[in-house]
CSV table of C-alpha atoms (C1' of nucleotides) in Angstrom, one decimal:
chain,number,residue,atom,x,y,z
A,1,MET,CA,-19.1,41.0,-19.3
A,2,ALA,CA,-20.1,38.4,-21.8
A,3,GLU,CA,-18.8,34.9,-21.7
A,4,ALA,CA,-16.1,35.0,-19.0
A,5,GLN,CA,-15.1,31.3,-18.6
A,6,PRO,CA,-13.9,29.6,-21.6
A,7,SER,CA,-17.2,27.8,-21.6
A,8,ALA,CA,-18.2,26.7,-24.9
A,9,THR,CA,-21.3,27.9,-26.7
A,10,GLY,CA,-22.5,25.4,-29.2
A,11,THR,CA,-22.9,21.7,-28.3
A,12,ALA,CA,-20.0,20.6,-30.4
A,13,ALA,CA,-17.7,23.1,-28.8
A,14,ARG,CA,-18.8,22.0,-25.4
A,15,ARG,CA,-17.9,18.4,-26.2
A,16,ALA,CA,-14.6,19.6,-27.4
A,17,GLU,CA,-14.0,21.5,-24.4
A,18,LEU,CA,-14.9,18.4,-22.3
A,19,ARG,CA,-12.4,16.3,-24.2
A,20,GLU,CA,-9.7,18.8,-23.6
A,21,ARG,CA,-10.4,19.1,-19.9
A,22,LEU,CA,-10.5,15.3,-19.5
A,23,LEU,CA,-7.3,15.1,-21.4
A,24,ALA,CA,-5.7,17.7,-19.1
A,25,ALA,CA,-6.9,15.8,-16.1
A,26,GLY,CA,-5.7,12.6,-17.5
A,27,ARG,CA,-2.2,14.0,-18.0
A,28,ALA,CA,-2.2,15.4,-14.5
A,29,ALA,CA,-3.3,11.9,-13.1
A,30,ILE,CA,-0.4,10.3,-15.1
A,31,GLU,CA,2.1,12.8,-14.0
A,32,ALA,CA,1.1,12.3,-10.4
A,33,GLY,CA,1.0,8.6,-10.1
A,34,GLY,CA,1.8,6.9,-13.5
A,35,LEU,CA,-0.4,5.3,-16.0
A,36,HIS,CA,-2.1,3.1,-13.3
A,37,SER,CA,-3.5,6.1,-11.6
A,38,LEU,CA,-5.8,6.8,-14.5
A,39,LYS,CA,-9.2,6.1,-13.1
A,40,ALA,CA,-12.6,6.9,-14.7
A,41,ARG,CA,-14.1,8.3,-11.4
A,42,ASP,CA,-11.1,10.4,-10.6
A,43,LEU,CA,-11.1,12.0,-13.9
A,44,ALA,CA,-14.9,12.7,-13.6
A,45,ALA,CA,-14.3,14.2,-10.1
A,46,ALA,CA,-11.5,16.3,-11.4
A,47,VAL,CA,-13.4,17.9,-14.3
A,48,GLY,CA,-16.7,17.9,-12.4
A,49,CYS,CA,-18.7,15.8,-14.6
A,50,ALA,CA,-20.4,12.4,-14.4
A,51,VAL,CA,-18.6,9.2,-15.0
A,52,GLY,CA,-20.6,8.6,-18.0
A,53,ALA,CA,-19.8,11.7,-19.7
A,54,ILE,CA,-16.3,10.3,-20.5
A,55,TYR,CA,-17.9,7.8,-22.7
A,56,THR,CA,-19.7,10.5,-24.7
A,57,VAL,CA,-16.1,11.9,-25.7
A,58,PHE,CA,-13.8,8.8,-25.6
A,59,ALA,CA,-14.6,5.2,-26.7
A,60,ASP,CA,-13.0,4.0,-23.5
A,61,LEU,CA,-10.2,4.7,-21.3
A,62,ASP,CA,-7.7,3.2,-23.7
A,63,ASP,CA,-8.9,5.7,-26.4
A,64,MET,CA,-8.1,8.4,-24.0
A,65,ILE,CA,-4.7,7.1,-23.3
A,66,LEU,CA,-3.9,7.3,-26.9
A,67,GLY,CA,-5.1,10.8,-26.9
A,68,ILE,CA,-2.8,11.7,-24.0
A,69,GLY,CA,0.1,9.8,-25.8
A,70,ALA,CA,-0.4,11.8,-28.9
A,71,GLY,CA,-0.1,14.9,-26.9
A,72,THR,CA,3.2,13.8,-25.3
A,73,LEU,CA,4.6,13.0,-28.7
A,74,ALA,CA,3.6,16.4,-30.0
A,75,GLN,CA,5.2,18.0,-26.8
A,76,LEU,CA,8.5,15.9,-27.2
A,77,GLU,CA,8.7,16.9,-30.9
A,78,ARG,CA,8.5,20.6,-30.0
A,79,ALA,CA,11.0,20.1,-27.4
A,80,LEU,CA,13.3,18.6,-29.9
A,81,GLU,CA,12.9,20.4,-33.0
A,82,PRO,CA,14.4,23.9,-31.8
A,83,GLN,CA,17.5,21.8,-31.1
A,84,GLN,CA,18.0,21.8,-34.8
A,85,ALA,CA,20.5,24.6,-35.8
A,86,PRO,CA,19.0,27.2,-37.9
A,87,GLN,CA,19.0,26.2,-41.7
A,88,GLN,CA,22.2,28.1,-42.3
A,89,ALA,CA,25.2,27.9,-40.2
A,90,ARG,CA,24.7,24.0,-39.5
A,91,GLU,CA,26.7,22.8,-36.7
A,92,GLU,CA,28.6,19.7,-36.8
A,93,PRO,CA,26.3,16.5,-37.1
A,94,VAL,CA,27.8,15.0,-34.1
A,95,GLU,CA,26.9,18.2,-32.0
A,96,GLU,CA,23.3,18.1,-33.3
A,97,LEU,CA,22.9,14.4,-32.7
A,98,SER,CA,24.4,15.0,-29.1
A,99,ARG,CA,21.9,18.0,-28.5
A,100,LEU,CA,19.0,15.8,-29.7
A,101,ALA,CA,20.1,13.1,-27.3
A,102,ARG,CA,20.3,15.6,-24.4
A,103,GLY,CA,17.0,17.2,-25.3
A,104,TYR,CA,15.5,13.7,-25.2
A,105,LEU,CA,16.9,13.1,-21.7
A,106,ASP,CA,15.8,16.5,-20.4
A,107,PHE,CA,12.1,15.8,-21.7
A,108,ALA,CA,12.1,12.4,-20.1
A,109,ARG,CA,13.3,14.0,-16.8
A,110,ALA,CA,10.7,16.7,-16.8
A,111,HIS,CA,7.8,14.6,-17.8
A,112,GLU,CA,9.0,11.2,-16.6
A,113,ARG,CA,5.7,9.4,-16.0
A,114,LEU,CA,3.9,10.9,-19.1
A,115,TRP,CA,7.0,9.9,-21.1
A,116,ARG,CA,7.1,6.2,-19.6
A,117,ALA,CA,3.4,6.0,-20.3
A,118,LEU,CA,4.2,6.2,-24.0
A,119,PHE,CA,6.0,2.9,-23.7
A,120,GLU,CA,3.7,0.9,-21.5
A,121,HIS,CA,1.2,-0.9,-23.3
A,122,ARG,CA,-2.1,-1.1,-21.6
A,123,LEU,CA,-4.1,-1.4,-24.8
A,124,GLY,CA,-5.8,-4.7,-24.2
A,125,GLY,CA,-4.7,-6.8,-27.3
A,126,ARG,CA,-5.9,-3.8,-29.7
A,127,ALA,CA,-3.4,-2.8,-32.2
A,128,VAL,CA,-1.9,0.8,-32.0
A,129,PRO,CA,-3.6,2.9,-34.5
A,130,ALA,CA,-1.7,4.0,-37.7
A,131,TRP,CA,-1.6,7.8,-36.8
A,132,PHE,CA,0.0,6.9,-33.6
A,133,LEU,CA,2.9,5.1,-35.3
A,134,GLU,CA,3.2,8.0,-37.7
A,135,ASP,CA,3.6,10.4,-34.7
A,136,GLN,CA,6.5,8.1,-33.5
A,137,ASN,CA,8.1,7.9,-36.9
A,138,ARG,CA,8.3,11.6,-37.1
A,139,LEU,CA,10.9,11.4,-34.1
A,140,PHE,CA,13.0,9.2,-36.1
A,141,THR,CA,13.0,11.7,-38.8
A,142,LEU,CA,14.5,14.3,-36.7
A,143,ILE,CA,17.6,12.1,-36.3
A,144,GLU,CA,18.0,11.4,-40.0
A,145,ALA,CA,18.9,15.0,-40.8
A,146,PRO,CA,22.1,15.0,-39.0
A,147,LEU,CA,22.7,11.5,-39.8
A,148,ALA,CA,22.5,12.3,-43.4
A,149,ARG,CA,25.2,14.7,-43.1
A,150,LEU,CA,27.3,12.4,-41.0
A,151,LEU,CA,27.0,9.6,-43.6
A,152,PRO,CA,26.3,11.1,-46.9
A,153,HIS,CA,27.0,7.9,-48.8
A,154,GLU,CA,24.7,5.8,-46.7
A,155,PRO,CA,21.6,4.7,-48.6
A,156,ALA,CA,18.4,6.3,-47.4
A,157,ALA,CA,16.9,3.0,-46.2
A,158,ALA,CA,20.0,2.1,-44.1
A,159,ARG,CA,19.9,5.5,-42.8
A,160,ALA,CA,16.3,5.3,-41.6
A,161,ARG,CA,17.2,2.0,-39.9
A,162,LEU,CA,20.2,3.5,-38.2
A,163,ALA,CA,18.0,6.5,-37.0
A,164,ARG,CA,15.8,4.0,-35.3
A,165,THR,CA,18.6,2.0,-33.8
A,166,LEU,CA,20.2,5.3,-32.6
A,167,PHE,CA,17.0,6.4,-31.1
A,168,SER,CA,16.6,3.2,-29.3
A,169,ALA,CA,20.0,3.1,-27.9
A,170,VAL,CA,19.4,6.5,-26.5
A,171,HIS,CA,16.1,5.5,-25.2
A,172,GLY,CA,17.8,2.6,-23.5
A,173,VAL,CA,20.4,4.6,-21.7
A,174,VAL,CA,17.8,7.3,-20.6
A,175,SER,CA,15.3,4.8,-19.6
A,176,LEU,CA,17.4,2.6,-17.3
A,177,GLY,CA,19.3,5.6,-16.2
A,178,LEU,CA,16.3,7.3,-14.9
A,179,GLU,CA,15.0,4.3,-13.2
A,180,GLU,CA,15.5,5.0,-9.7
A,181,LYS,CA,14.2,1.7,-8.5
A,182,LEU,CA,17.5,-0.1,-9.7
A,183,ALA,CA,20.8,1.3,-9.2
A,184,PRO,CA,20.3,5.0,-9.6
A,185,THR,CA,22.7,7.1,-11.7
A,186,PRO,CA,23.5,10.6,-10.5
A,187,ALA,CA,22.2,13.3,-13.0
A,188,GLU,CA,25.6,14.6,-14.1
A,189,THR,CA,27.0,11.2,-14.6
A,190,LEU,CA,24.1,10.3,-16.9
A,191,ASP,CA,24.4,13.5,-18.8
A,192,ALA,CA,28.0,12.7,-19.5
A,193,GLU,CA,27.4,9.0,-20.3
A,194,LEU,CA,24.7,9.6,-22.7
A,195,ASP,CA,26.9,12.1,-24.4
A,196,ARG,CA,30.0,9.8,-24.4
A,197,LEU,CA,27.6,7.0,-26.1
A,198,VAL,CA,26.4,9.4,-28.8
A,199,ARG,CA,29.8,10.7,-29.6
A,200,ALA,CA,31.4,7.3,-29.7
A,201,VAL,CA,28.6,5.9,-32.0
A,202,SER,CA,29.0,8.9,-34.3
A,203,ALA,CA,32.7,8.5,-34.5
A,204,GLY,CA,32.5,4.9,-34.9
A,205,LEU,CA,29.9,5.2,-37.6
A,206,GLY,CA,31.9,7.5,-39.5
A,207,ALA,CA,34.8,5.2,-39.3
A,208,GLN,CA,32.8,2.3,-40.5
A,209,SER,CA,31.8,4.2,-43.8
A,210,PRO,CA,34.1,4.2,-46.8
A,211,GLY,CA,37.1,6.7,-46.3
A,212,SER,CA,36.7,7.5,-42.5
A,213,CYS,CA,39.1,7.9,-39.8
A,214,ALA,CA,42.2,9.6,-41.1
A,215,GLY,CA,39.9,10.5,-44.0
A,216,ALA,CA,37.0,11.5,-42.0
A,217,SER,CA,39.2,14.5,-40.6
A,218,SER,CA,36.2,16.2,-42.0
A,219,SER,CA,36.6,18.8,-44.6
B,1,MET,CA,8.8,-49.3,-6.2
B,2,ALA,CA,9.4,-46.9,-3.2
B,3,GLU,CA,8.9,-43.1,-3.8
B,4,ALA,CA,8.0,-42.9,-7.5
B,5,GLN,CA,7.2,-39.3,-7.8
B,6,PRO,CA,9.7,-36.7,-6.6
B,7,SER,CA,7.3,-36.0,-3.7
B,8,ALA,CA,9.3,-34.9,-0.6
B,9,THR,CA,9.6,-36.7,2.6
B,10,GLY,CA,10.1,-34.2,5.4
B,11,THR,CA,7.9,-31.3,6.0
B,12,ALA,CA,10.6,-28.9,5.1
B,13,ALA,CA,11.4,-30.7,1.8
B,14,ARG,CA,7.7,-30.6,0.9
B,15,ARG,CA,7.5,-26.9,1.3
B,16,ALA,CA,10.7,-26.5,-0.8
B,17,GLU,CA,9.0,-28.6,-3.6
B,18,LEU,CA,5.8,-26.7,-3.5
B,19,ARG,CA,7.9,-23.6,-3.7
B,20,GLU,CA,9.6,-24.9,-6.8
B,21,ARG,CA,6.4,-26.0,-8.4
B,22,LEU,CA,4.8,-22.7,-7.8
B,23,LEU,CA,7.8,-20.9,-9.3
B,24,ALA,CA,7.6,-23.2,-12.4
B,25,ALA,CA,3.9,-22.4,-12.7
B,26,GLY,CA,4.6,-18.8,-12.3
B,27,ARG,CA,7.2,-18.7,-15.1
B,28,ALA,CA,4.9,-20.8,-17.5
B,29,ALA,CA,2.1,-18.3,-16.8
B,30,ILE,CA,4.2,-15.2,-17.4
B,31,GLU,CA,5.6,-17.0,-20.6
B,32,ALA,CA,2.2,-17.6,-21.7
B,33,GLY,CA,0.5,-14.1,-21.2
B,34,GLY,CA,3.0,-11.8,-19.5
B,35,LEU,CA,3.4,-10.7,-15.9
B,36,HIS,CA,-0.3,-9.6,-15.8
B,37,SER,CA,-1.3,-13.2,-16.3
B,38,LEU,CA,0.1,-14.2,-12.9
B,39,LYS,CA,-2.9,-15.0,-10.8
B,40,ALA,CA,-3.2,-16.7,-7.4
B,41,ARG,CA,-6.0,-18.9,-8.5
B,42,ASP,CA,-4.4,-20.1,-11.7
B,43,LEU,CA,-1.1,-21.0,-9.9
B,44,ALA,CA,-3.1,-23.0,-7.3
B,45,ALA,CA,-5.0,-24.8,-10.0
B,46,ALA,CA,-1.7,-25.4,-11.9
B,47,VAL,CA,0.1,-27.2,-8.9
B,48,GLY,CA,-3.0,-28.7,-7.5
B,49,CYS,CA,-3.0,-26.9,-4.3
B,50,ALA,CA,-5.3,-24.5,-2.4
B,51,VAL,CA,-4.9,-20.8,-3.0
B,52,GLY,CA,-3.9,-20.3,0.7
B,53,ALA,CA,-0.9,-22.7,0.3
B,54,ILE,CA,0.8,-20.0,-1.9
B,55,TYR,CA,1.0,-17.8,1.2
B,56,THR,CA,2.7,-20.4,3.2
B,57,VAL,CA,5.7,-20.4,0.9
B,58,PHE,CA,5.6,-16.9,-0.4
B,59,ALA,CA,4.9,-13.7,1.6
B,60,ASP,CA,2.7,-12.4,-1.4
B,61,LEU,CA,2.8,-12.6,-5.1
B,62,ASP,CA,5.3,-9.7,-5.4
B,63,ASP,CA,7.5,-11.9,-3.4
B,64,MET,CA,7.0,-14.7,-5.8
B,65,ILE,CA,7.7,-12.4,-8.9
B,66,LEU,CA,11.0,-11.5,-7.3
B,67,GLY,CA,11.8,-15.3,-7.0
B,68,ILE,CA,10.9,-15.7,-10.7
B,69,GLY,CA,13.0,-12.6,-11.6
B,70,ALA,CA,16.0,-14.0,-9.9
B,71,GLY,CA,15.7,-17.3,-11.9
B,72,THR,CA,15.3,-15.3,-15.1
B,73,LEU,CA,18.5,-13.4,-14.2
B,74,ALA,CA,20.5,-16.5,-13.3
B,75,GLN,CA,19.2,-18.2,-16.7
B,76,LEU,CA,20.4,-15.1,-18.5
B,77,GLU,CA,23.7,-15.0,-17.0
B,78,ARG,CA,24.3,-18.6,-17.8
B,79,ALA,CA,23.3,-17.9,-21.4
B,80,LEU,CA,25.9,-15.0,-21.6
B,81,GLU,CA,28.8,-16.5,-19.8
B,82,PRO,CA,29.8,-19.2,-22.4
B,83,GLN,CA,30.0,-16.4,-24.8
B,84,GLN,CA,33.2,-15.4,-23.1
B,85,ALA,CA,36.1,-17.0,-25.2
B,86,PRO,CA,38.3,-19.5,-23.3
B,87,GLN,CA,40.7,-17.8,-21.1
B,88,GLN,CA,43.5,-18.2,-23.4
B,89,ALA,CA,43.2,-17.5,-27.0
B,90,ARG,CA,41.2,-14.4,-26.3
B,91,GLU,CA,39.4,-12.9,-29.2
B,92,GLU,CA,39.2,-9.3,-30.0
B,93,PRO,CA,37.3,-7.3,-27.3
B,94,VAL,CA,35.0,-6.0,-30.0
B,95,GLU,CA,34.1,-9.5,-31.0
B,96,GLU,CA,33.3,-10.3,-27.5
B,97,LEU,CA,31.1,-7.4,-27.0
B,98,SER,CA,29.3,-8.2,-30.2
B,99,ARG,CA,28.7,-11.8,-29.1
B,100,LEU,CA,27.5,-10.6,-25.6
B,101,ALA,CA,25.0,-8.3,-27.3
B,102,ARG,CA,23.8,-10.9,-29.7
B,103,GLY,CA,23.5,-13.5,-26.8
B,104,TYR,CA,21.3,-10.8,-25.0
B,105,LEU,CA,19.2,-10.5,-28.1
B,106,ASP,CA,18.7,-14.2,-28.5
B,107,PHE,CA,17.8,-14.5,-24.9
B,108,ALA,CA,15.2,-11.8,-25.0
B,109,ARG,CA,13.9,-13.4,-28.1
B,110,ALA,CA,13.6,-16.8,-26.6
B,111,HIS,CA,11.9,-15.8,-23.4
B,112,GLU,CA,10.5,-12.4,-24.3
B,113,ARG,CA,7.9,-12.3,-21.6
B,114,LEU,CA,9.9,-13.4,-18.9
B,115,TRP,CA,12.7,-11.0,-19.8
B,116,ARG,CA,10.4,-8.1,-20.0
B,117,ALA,CA,8.9,-9.0,-16.7
B,118,LEU,CA,12.3,-8.2,-15.2
B,119,PHE,CA,11.8,-4.4,-16.2
B,120,GLU,CA,8.1,-4.1,-15.3
B,121,HIS,CA,7.7,-2.9,-11.8
B,122,ARG,CA,4.6,-4.2,-10.2
B,123,LEU,CA,6.1,-4.1,-6.8
B,124,GLY,CA,3.7,-1.7,-4.9
B,125,GLY,CA,6.0,1.1,-3.9
B,126,ARG,CA,8.2,-1.4,-2.1
B,127,ALA,CA,12.0,-1.1,-2.8
B,128,VAL,CA,13.7,-3.9,-4.8
B,129,PRO,CA,15.6,-6.0,-2.4
B,130,ALA,CA,19.5,-5.7,-2.5
B,131,TRP,CA,20.2,-9.2,-3.5
B,132,PHE,CA,18.2,-8.5,-6.7
B,133,LEU,CA,20.2,-5.5,-7.5
B,134,GLU,CA,23.4,-7.5,-6.9
B,135,ASP,CA,22.1,-10.1,-9.4
B,136,GLN,CA,21.6,-7.4,-11.9
B,137,ASN,CA,25.1,-5.9,-11.4
B,138,ARG,CA,26.6,-9.2,-12.1
B,139,LEU,CA,25.4,-8.7,-15.8
B,140,PHE,CA,27.3,-5.6,-16.1
B,141,THR,CA,30.5,-7.3,-15.0
B,142,LEU,CA,30.3,-9.6,-18.0
B,143,ILE,CA,30.7,-6.5,-20.0
B,144,GLU,CA,33.5,-5.0,-18.1
B,145,ALA,CA,35.9,-7.8,-19.0
B,146,PRO,CA,36.1,-7.1,-22.8
B,147,LEU,CA,35.8,-3.4,-22.1
B,148,ALA,CA,38.9,-3.5,-20.0
B,149,ARG,CA,40.8,-4.9,-22.6
B,150,LEU,CA,39.4,-2.4,-25.2
B,151,LEU,CA,40.1,0.5,-23.0
B,152,PRO,CA,43.0,-0.6,-20.9
B,153,HIS,CA,43.8,3.1,-19.8
B,154,GLU,CA,40.3,3.8,-18.7
B,155,PRO,CA,40.0,4.0,-14.9
B,156,ALA,CA,37.9,1.3,-13.4
B,157,ALA,CA,35.1,3.5,-12.2
B,158,ALA,CA,34.6,5.0,-15.6
B,159,ARG,CA,34.7,1.6,-17.1
B,160,ALA,CA,31.9,0.3,-14.7
B,161,ARG,CA,29.8,3.4,-15.7
B,162,LEU,CA,30.5,2.6,-19.4
B,163,ALA,CA,29.6,-1.0,-19.0
B,164,ARG,CA,26.2,0.1,-17.6
B,165,THR,CA,25.7,2.6,-20.4
B,166,LEU,CA,26.6,-0.1,-23.0
B,167,PHE,CA,24.2,-2.5,-21.5
B,168,SER,CA,21.4,0.0,-21.5
B,169,ALA,CA,22.0,1.0,-25.1
B,170,VAL,CA,21.9,-2.6,-26.2
B,171,HIS,CA,18.9,-3.2,-24.1
B,172,GLY,CA,17.1,-0.3,-25.6
B,173,VAL,CA,17.7,-1.6,-29.2
B,174,VAL,CA,16.8,-5.0,-28.3
B,175,SER,CA,13.7,-3.8,-26.3
B,176,LEU,CA,12.2,-1.5,-29.0
B,177,GLY,CA,13.3,-3.9,-31.8
B,178,LEU,CA,11.4,-6.8,-30.4
B,179,GLU,CA,8.3,-4.5,-29.7
B,180,GLU,CA,6.0,-5.8,-32.3
B,181,LYS,CA,3.2,-3.4,-31.4
B,182,LEU,CA,5.2,-0.6,-32.8
B,183,ALA,CA,6.8,-0.6,-36.2
B,184,PRO,CA,8.2,-4.2,-36.2
B,185,THR,CA,11.8,-4.7,-37.2
B,186,PRO,CA,12.5,-7.9,-39.2
B,187,ALA,CA,14.8,-10.5,-37.4
B,188,GLU,CA,17.8,-10.2,-39.6
B,189,THR,CA,17.7,-6.5,-39.7
B,190,LEU,CA,17.6,-6.4,-35.9
B,191,ASP,CA,20.6,-8.7,-35.7
B,192,ALA,CA,22.5,-6.6,-38.2
B,193,GLU,CA,21.5,-3.2,-36.6
B,194,LEU,CA,22.5,-4.3,-33.0
B,195,ASP,CA,25.9,-5.5,-34.4
B,196,ARG,CA,26.4,-2.4,-36.2
B,197,LEU,CA,25.7,-0.4,-33.1
B,198,VAL,CA,28.1,-2.3,-30.8
B,199,ARG,CA,30.9,-2.1,-33.4
B,200,ALA,CA,30.3,1.6,-34.0
B,201,VAL,CA,30.4,2.3,-30.2
B,202,SER,CA,33.6,0.0,-29.7
B,203,ALA,CA,35.4,1.7,-32.6
B,204,GLY,CA,34.3,5.2,-31.3
B,205,LEU,CA,35.3,4.6,-27.8
B,206,GLY,CA,38.9,3.4,-28.9
B,207,ALA,CA,39.0,6.5,-31.0
B,208,GLN,CA,38.2,8.6,-28.0
B,209,SER,CA,40.8,7.1,-25.9
B,210,PRO,CA,44.5,8.4,-26.1
B,211,GLY,CA,46.3,6.7,-29.0
B,212,SER,CA,43.9,5.0,-31.3
B,213,CYS,CA,43.2,5.4,-35.0
B,214,ALA,CA,45.0,8.2,-36.7
B,215,GLY,CA,45.5,9.6,-33.2
B,216,ALA,CA,42.1,11.5,-33.0
B,217,SER,CA,43.6,13.7,-35.6
B,218,SER,CA,40.7,15.9,-34.9
B,219,SER,CA,41.6,18.7,-32.5
C,1,DT,C1',-42.1,38.0,-27.2
C,2,DG,C1',-44.3,33.6,-25.5
C,3,DT,C1',-45.4,28.7,-25.1
C,4,DA,C1',-45.3,23.7,-26.0
C,5,DC,C1',-42.6,20.3,-27.3
C,6,DA,C1',-38.6,17.1,-29.0
C,7,DT,C1',-33.9,16.2,-28.7
C,8,DC,C1',-30.0,14.5,-26.7
C,9,DA,C1',-25.9,15.8,-23.7
C,10,DG,C1',-25.0,14.6,-19.5
C,11,DT,C1',-26.2,11.9,-15.1
C,12,DG,C1',-24.9,8.4,-11.4
C,13,DA,C1',-26.5,4.4,-9.3
C,14,DA,C1',-25.8,-0.1,-10.5
C,15,DC,C1',-23.9,-4.1,-12.8
C,16,DG,C1',-20.3,-7.4,-13.3
C,17,DC,C1',-16.1,-8.9,-13.1
C,18,DG,C1',-11.6,-9.8,-11.3
C,19,DC,C1',-8.6,-10.8,-7.8
C,20,DG,C1',-5.2,-10.7,-3.6
C,21,DT,C1',-5.4,-12.1,0.8
C,22,DT,C1',-7.3,-14.0,5.1
C,23,DC,C1',-8.9,-17.3,8.6
C,24,DA,C1',-11.6,-20.6,10.9
C,25,DC,C1',-11.3,-25.1,10.1
C,26,DT,C1',-9.5,-30.1,8.8
C,27,DG,C1',-7.2,-34.2,8.6
C,28,DA,C1',-2.8,-36.2,7.9
C,29,DT,C1',1.6,-36.8,10.4
C,30,DG,C1',4.3,-38.1,13.8
C,31,DT,C1',5.0,-38.4,18.8
C,32,DA,C1',4.3,-40.1,23.6
C,33,DC,C1',3.0,-43.7,26.3
D,1,DT,C1',2.6,-53.3,17.9
D,2,DG,C1',-1.3,-50.3,19.4
D,3,DT,C1',-3.9,-46.2,20.9
D,4,DA,C1',-4.7,-41.3,22.1
D,5,DC,C1',-3.4,-37.0,21.3
D,6,DA,C1',-1.2,-32.6,19.8
D,7,DT,C1',0.6,-30.2,16.0
D,8,DC,C1',0.3,-27.6,12.0
D,9,DA,C1',0.5,-27.9,6.8
D,10,DG,C1',-2.8,-27.2,3.9
D,11,DT,C1',-7.8,-25.9,2.7
D,12,DG,C1',-11.1,-23.0,0.2
D,13,DA,C1',-15.2,-20.3,1.0
D,14,DA,C1',-15.5,-15.7,2.0
D,15,DC,C1',-14.1,-10.9,2.6
D,16,DG,C1',-13.2,-6.5,0.8
D,17,DC,C1',-11.9,-3.7,-2.6
D,18,DG,C1',-11.2,-1.6,-6.9
D,19,DC,C1',-12.8,-0.3,-11.2
D,20,DG,C1',-14.4,0.0,-16.4
D,21,DT,C1',-18.5,0.3,-18.4
D,22,DT,C1',-23.7,0.6,-19.0
D,23,DC,C1',-28.3,2.5,-19.4
D,24,DA,C1',-32.7,4.1,-17.8
D,25,DC,C1',-33.5,8.6,-16.7
D,26,DT,C1',-33.5,13.9,-16.4
D,27,DG,C1',-33.3,18.5,-17.4
D,28,DA,C1',-31.2,22.0,-20.1
D,29,DT,C1',-31.2,23.6,-25.0
D,30,DG,C1',-33.0,25.1,-29.0
D,31,DT,C1',-36.6,24.7,-32.4
D,32,DA,C1',-41.5,25.4,-34.3
D,33,DC,C1',-45.4,27.8,-34.3
DNA sequence: TGTACATCAGTGAACGCGCGTTCACTGATGTAC
DNA sequence: TGTACATCAGTGAACGCGCGTTCACTGATGTAC
């Protein structure tokens, strides 16, 4: 017998549980209808609490949106991390970059609205908190590793910039490619195009760096 | 003396003028505060007419937003076209692609909110009209020309896809690069990064195609 | 174990505001005679 | 040229809805004795 439901015991625990359930309801709402479908009354109805209870756990809805965004970022990071080859037996940097891009595309497909919500800024004028930006930067870091092997002579600062640029380019292809309201791109075509882009950039970057091309016949 | 103001004479002409003035007011509103600042009452106040008059010229505000978008696309196209080198004395395809990308970045900078409005879809569930999609496709066509010279052996269909992909990549870099709410990128850095990307892709694409470089000595 | 009481998480009706769209009306325009 | 009348572009108050947030209240929880 004892506590069947995961209902919390202490007050603090109850609050934490309410917070989680609201976050889950918020995620569900966004997945069902986009960020604009996030409504205080709907959330309250979904978790079975009063509207006012939301404000005992979040400062306001924007605060909650940030919480959801943090979860999405964490999930995205988890989805991409395993793509990194085991420490030893490192694969070609190009392959790793290609897999990361593909992982990003797959994630966007699987959680399109949640993912798009990351880039819609509904926060009324308020600045994005620092911890949120750090979460984002961690994504770029994933790209920097293979990039470092691809361009070993590139200064670290330039490599960081490049990681961001590469991410942005991939993001652009995924974002416009999945936008079905405009000219829709068939799934396999999009896969192929994204891969082609990543390989072209990788090859081109290698060629730009000292040596390169006939010299980048790898080693 | 005679008609001083550009006030129209006939009824039809008056309507056309009202439409233009409303579009101008709408553009101004978006430039000042983004798409969300487009309010019927503000528009009426700006052009000095009644709220109801708007609906004698546009079906609703979404219809008007499409009209504004069409204007933005036309302006963007005008901004990019001259970038194409005179028919004779064609420059290197890479240079042309680089200049197109730079032109896109400059346009986005100069009219950021108007430009972003093109990609925000406020149209409630309604499909984007065909003429709007055609306007968009004309942009991709601008890229196809230099691409054709860069990859002469590429089938036309693949080239069209590639133009779209390249556009998306550039768009991504510009879009995230100008987003000041996230980690902001300094202007010159963004210029340089975008250029580096375009050159890398161009070089890489050339290397992918038969011929090229050391002959894709990979294998 | 029982009782009285204080605390405070949680309540939900109500506030306040914003805003797209409508429609019964008006007054200027232009036509007919 | 003048007059009476019909048309209809344009009016703007009002409708209707949505929605974030508040706050006076309540009832469950847990403590003190």
